[in-house]
CSV table of C-alpha atoms in Angstrom, one decimal:
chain,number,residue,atom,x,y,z
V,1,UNK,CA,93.6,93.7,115.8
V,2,UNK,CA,93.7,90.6,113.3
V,3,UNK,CA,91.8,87.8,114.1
V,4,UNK,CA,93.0,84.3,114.3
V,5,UNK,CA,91.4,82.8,111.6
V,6,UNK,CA,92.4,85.4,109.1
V,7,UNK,CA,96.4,85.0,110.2
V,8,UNK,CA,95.9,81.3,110.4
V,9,UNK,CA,95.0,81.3,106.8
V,10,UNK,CA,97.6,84.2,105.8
V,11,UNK,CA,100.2,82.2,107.5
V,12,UNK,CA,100.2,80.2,103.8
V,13,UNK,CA,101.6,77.3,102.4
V,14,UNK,CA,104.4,75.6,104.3
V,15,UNK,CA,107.4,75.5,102.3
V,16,UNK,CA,110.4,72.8,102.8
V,17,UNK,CA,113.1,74.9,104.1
V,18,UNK,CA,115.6,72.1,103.7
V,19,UNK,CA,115.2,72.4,99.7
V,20,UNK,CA,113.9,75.2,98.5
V,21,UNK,CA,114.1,75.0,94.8
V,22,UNK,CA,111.7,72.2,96.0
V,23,UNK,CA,108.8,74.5,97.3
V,24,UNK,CA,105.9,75.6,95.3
V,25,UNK,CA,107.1,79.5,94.5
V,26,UNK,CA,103.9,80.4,93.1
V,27,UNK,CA,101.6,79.7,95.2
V,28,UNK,CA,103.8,80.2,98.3
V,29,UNK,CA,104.4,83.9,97.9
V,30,UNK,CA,101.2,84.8,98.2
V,31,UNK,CA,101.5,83.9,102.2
V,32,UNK,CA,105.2,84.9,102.4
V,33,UNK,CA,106.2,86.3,105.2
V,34,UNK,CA,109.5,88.7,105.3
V,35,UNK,CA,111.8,89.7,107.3
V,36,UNK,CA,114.9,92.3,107.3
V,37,UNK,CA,117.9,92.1,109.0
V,38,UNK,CA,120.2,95.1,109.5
V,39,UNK,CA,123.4,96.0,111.6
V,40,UNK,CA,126.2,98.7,111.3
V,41,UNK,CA,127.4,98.5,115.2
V,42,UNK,CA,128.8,95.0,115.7
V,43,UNK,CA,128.6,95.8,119.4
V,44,UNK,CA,129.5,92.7,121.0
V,45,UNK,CA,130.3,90.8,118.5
V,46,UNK,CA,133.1,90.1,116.5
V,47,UNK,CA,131.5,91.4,113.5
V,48,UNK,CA,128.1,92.9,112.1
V,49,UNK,CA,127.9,89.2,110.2
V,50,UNK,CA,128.5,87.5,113.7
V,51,UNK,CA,125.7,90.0,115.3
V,52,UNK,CA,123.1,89.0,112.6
V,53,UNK,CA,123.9,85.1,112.7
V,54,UNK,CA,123.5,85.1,115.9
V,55,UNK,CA,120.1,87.0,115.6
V,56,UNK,CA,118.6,84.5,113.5
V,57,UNK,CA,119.6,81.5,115.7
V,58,UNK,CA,117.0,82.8,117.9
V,59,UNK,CA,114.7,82.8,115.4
V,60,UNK,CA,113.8,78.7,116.3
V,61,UNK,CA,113.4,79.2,119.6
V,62,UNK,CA,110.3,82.4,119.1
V,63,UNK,CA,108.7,80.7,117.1
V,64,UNK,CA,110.3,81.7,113.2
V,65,UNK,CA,111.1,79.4,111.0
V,66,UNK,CA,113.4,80.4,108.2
V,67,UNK,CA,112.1,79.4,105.1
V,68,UNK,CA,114.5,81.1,102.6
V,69,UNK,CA,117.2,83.0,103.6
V,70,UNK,CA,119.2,86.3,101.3
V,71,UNK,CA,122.8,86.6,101.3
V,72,UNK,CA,124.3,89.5,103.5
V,73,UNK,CA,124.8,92.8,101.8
V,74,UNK,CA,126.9,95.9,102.0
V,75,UNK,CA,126.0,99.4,101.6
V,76,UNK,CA,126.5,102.8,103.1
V,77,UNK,CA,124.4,104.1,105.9
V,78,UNK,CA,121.2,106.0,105.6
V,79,UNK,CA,120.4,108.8,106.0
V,80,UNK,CA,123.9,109.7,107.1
V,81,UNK,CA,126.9,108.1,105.0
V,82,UNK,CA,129.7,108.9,107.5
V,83,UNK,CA,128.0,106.3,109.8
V,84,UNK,CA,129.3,103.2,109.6
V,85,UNK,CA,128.5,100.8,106.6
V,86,UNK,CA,125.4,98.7,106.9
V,87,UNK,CA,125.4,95.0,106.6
V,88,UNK,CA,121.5,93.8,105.7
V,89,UNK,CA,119.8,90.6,104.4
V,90,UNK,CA,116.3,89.1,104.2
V,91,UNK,CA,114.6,85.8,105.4
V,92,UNK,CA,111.2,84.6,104.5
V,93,UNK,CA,109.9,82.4,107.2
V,94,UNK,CA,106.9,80.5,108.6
V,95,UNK,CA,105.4,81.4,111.7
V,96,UNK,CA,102.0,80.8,113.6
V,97,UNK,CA,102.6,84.5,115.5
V,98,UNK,CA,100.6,87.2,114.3
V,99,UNK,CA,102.1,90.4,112.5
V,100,UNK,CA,101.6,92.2,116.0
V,101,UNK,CA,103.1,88.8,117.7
V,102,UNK,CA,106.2,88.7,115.1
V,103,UNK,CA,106.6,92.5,115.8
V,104,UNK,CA,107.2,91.8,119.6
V,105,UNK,CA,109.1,89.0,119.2
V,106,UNK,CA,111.1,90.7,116.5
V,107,UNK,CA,111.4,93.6,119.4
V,108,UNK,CA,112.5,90.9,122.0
V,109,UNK,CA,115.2,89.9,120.2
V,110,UNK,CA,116.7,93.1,119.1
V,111,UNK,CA,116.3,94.2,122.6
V,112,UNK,CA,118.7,90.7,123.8
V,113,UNK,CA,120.6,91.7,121.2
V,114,UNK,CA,121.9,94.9,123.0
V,115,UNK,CA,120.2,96.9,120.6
V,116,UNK,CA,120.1,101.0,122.0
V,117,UNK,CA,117.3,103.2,120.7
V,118,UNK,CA,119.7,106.1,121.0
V,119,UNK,CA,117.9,108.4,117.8
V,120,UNK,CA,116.2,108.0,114.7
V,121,UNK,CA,118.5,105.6,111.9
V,122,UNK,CA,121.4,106.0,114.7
V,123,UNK,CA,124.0,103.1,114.2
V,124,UNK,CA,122.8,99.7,115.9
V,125,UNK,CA,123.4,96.2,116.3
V,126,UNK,CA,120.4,95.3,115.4
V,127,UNK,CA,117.5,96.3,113.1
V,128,UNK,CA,114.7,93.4,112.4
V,129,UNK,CA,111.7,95.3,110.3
V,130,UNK,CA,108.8,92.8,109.6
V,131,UNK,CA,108.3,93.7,105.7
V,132,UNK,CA,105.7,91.6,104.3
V,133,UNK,CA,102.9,89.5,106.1
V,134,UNK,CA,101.0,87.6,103.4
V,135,UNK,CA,98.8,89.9,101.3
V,136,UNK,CA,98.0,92.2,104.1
V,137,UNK,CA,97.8,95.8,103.5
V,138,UNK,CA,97.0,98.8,105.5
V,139,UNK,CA,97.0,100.0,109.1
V,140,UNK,CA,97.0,97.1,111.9
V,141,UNK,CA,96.7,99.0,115.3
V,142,UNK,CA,99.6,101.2,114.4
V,143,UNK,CA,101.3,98.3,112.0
V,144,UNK,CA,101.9,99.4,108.5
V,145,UNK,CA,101.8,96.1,106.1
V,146,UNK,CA,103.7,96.2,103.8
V,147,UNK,CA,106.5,98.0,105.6
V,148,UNK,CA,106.0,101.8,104.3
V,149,UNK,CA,109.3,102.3,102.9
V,150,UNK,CA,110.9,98.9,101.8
V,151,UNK,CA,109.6,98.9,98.3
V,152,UNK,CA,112.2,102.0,97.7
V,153,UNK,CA,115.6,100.9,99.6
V,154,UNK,CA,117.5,98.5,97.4
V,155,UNK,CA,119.2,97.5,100.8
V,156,UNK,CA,115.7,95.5,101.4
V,157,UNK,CA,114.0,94.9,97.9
V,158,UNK,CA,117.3,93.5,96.2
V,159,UNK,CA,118.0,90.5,99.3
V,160,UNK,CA,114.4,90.0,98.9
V,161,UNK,CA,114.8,90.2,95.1
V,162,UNK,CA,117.5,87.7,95.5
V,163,UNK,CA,115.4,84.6,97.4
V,164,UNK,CA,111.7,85.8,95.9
V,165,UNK,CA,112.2,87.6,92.8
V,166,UNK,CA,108.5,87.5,91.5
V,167,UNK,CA,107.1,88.1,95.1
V,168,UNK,CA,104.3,90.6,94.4
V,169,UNK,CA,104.4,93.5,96.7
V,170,UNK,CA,100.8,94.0,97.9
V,171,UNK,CA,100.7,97.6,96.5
V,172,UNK,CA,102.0,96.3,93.4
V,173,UNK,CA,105.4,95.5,91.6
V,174,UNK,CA,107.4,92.5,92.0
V,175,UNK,CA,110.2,92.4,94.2
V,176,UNK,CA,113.1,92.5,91.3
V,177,UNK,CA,111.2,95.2,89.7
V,178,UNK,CA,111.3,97.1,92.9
V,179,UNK,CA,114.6,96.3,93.4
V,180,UNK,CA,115.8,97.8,90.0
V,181,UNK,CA,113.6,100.7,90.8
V,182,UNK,CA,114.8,101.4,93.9
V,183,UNK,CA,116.1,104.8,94.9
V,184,UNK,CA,117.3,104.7,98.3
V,185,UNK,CA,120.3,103.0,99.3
V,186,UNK,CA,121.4,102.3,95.2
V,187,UNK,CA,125.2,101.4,96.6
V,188,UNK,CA,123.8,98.0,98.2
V,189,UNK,CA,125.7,95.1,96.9
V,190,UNK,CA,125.9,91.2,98.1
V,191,UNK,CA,128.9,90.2,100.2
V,192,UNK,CA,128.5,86.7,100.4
């Protein structure tokens, strides 16, 4: 378990989500907290764009404050292409929660969301992974920081490429370096 005090001071530097080109980049990202946003079953919704605006409206109410927000991308479904395509983004946000907190929360909402657990990578209407949480790294009661696998999927690193491209992953890299590198999910491309 994290204490307090230590997410307190990982929370970071507020940044004014009204202007962002206004906010202090360098010293925010550091403290940056991410978040990724995925859908390939609109369920009911009128689309998976619908589905994942209406997931971050209730954002606000748990407690997240989007800071910086991705545009939505496209790309085919992983592991298995003949699913149907994936729509993803990112948001950086503020949040007094802690990581295990957010994860809940994050869990809440998918769950309101109609979101069914049916299998591993199955299609759903919802998919909120916690990527980033400050500079923490490692195993937090069964909470891996940074997410294990987003440095690789270009689905993630390139809409968090697109709002913090100098972000430096705690195990190393900036996020538009990551995104170039990435390997998995290489179709991903921005949609609006």
């Amino acid at each position: 378990m994290i204490d307090r005090a230590e997410m307190a001071e990982n929370a970071g530097a507020s940044m004014d989500a009204a202007d962002p080109a206004q906010a202090d980049v360098g010293a925010g990202l550091d403290h940056a907290v991410f978040v990724a946003l995925g859908c390939n079953d609109k369920g009911a919704w009128s689309s998976c764009r619908e589905a994942l605006e209406a997931a971050l409206a209730r954002f606000r109410p748990e407690g997240i404050d989007i800071v910086r927000r991705s545009s939505w991308w496209r790309s085919q479904a992983w592991p298995n292409p003949e699913d149907p395509h994936f729509l993803n983004g990112v948001v950086q946000v503020e949040t007094s929660l802690s990581p295990q907190e957010l994860m809940t929360t994050l869990g809440r909402i998918e769950d309101a969301m109609g979101r069914v657990r049916s299998g591993r990578n199955a299609p759903r209407t919802l998919d909120l992974d916690l990527i980033a949480y400050g500079r923490l790294a490692g195993d937090f009661d069964g909470l891996i920081l940074p997410h294990p696998r987003a440095a690789e999927r270009l689905f993630v690193m390139g809409p968090l490429a697109e709002i913090a491209p100098e972000w430096p992953h705690p195990m190393g890299g900036a996020a538009a370096e990551l995104a170039q590198a990435s390997t998995v999910g290489t179709d991903a491309r921005p949609v609006s």
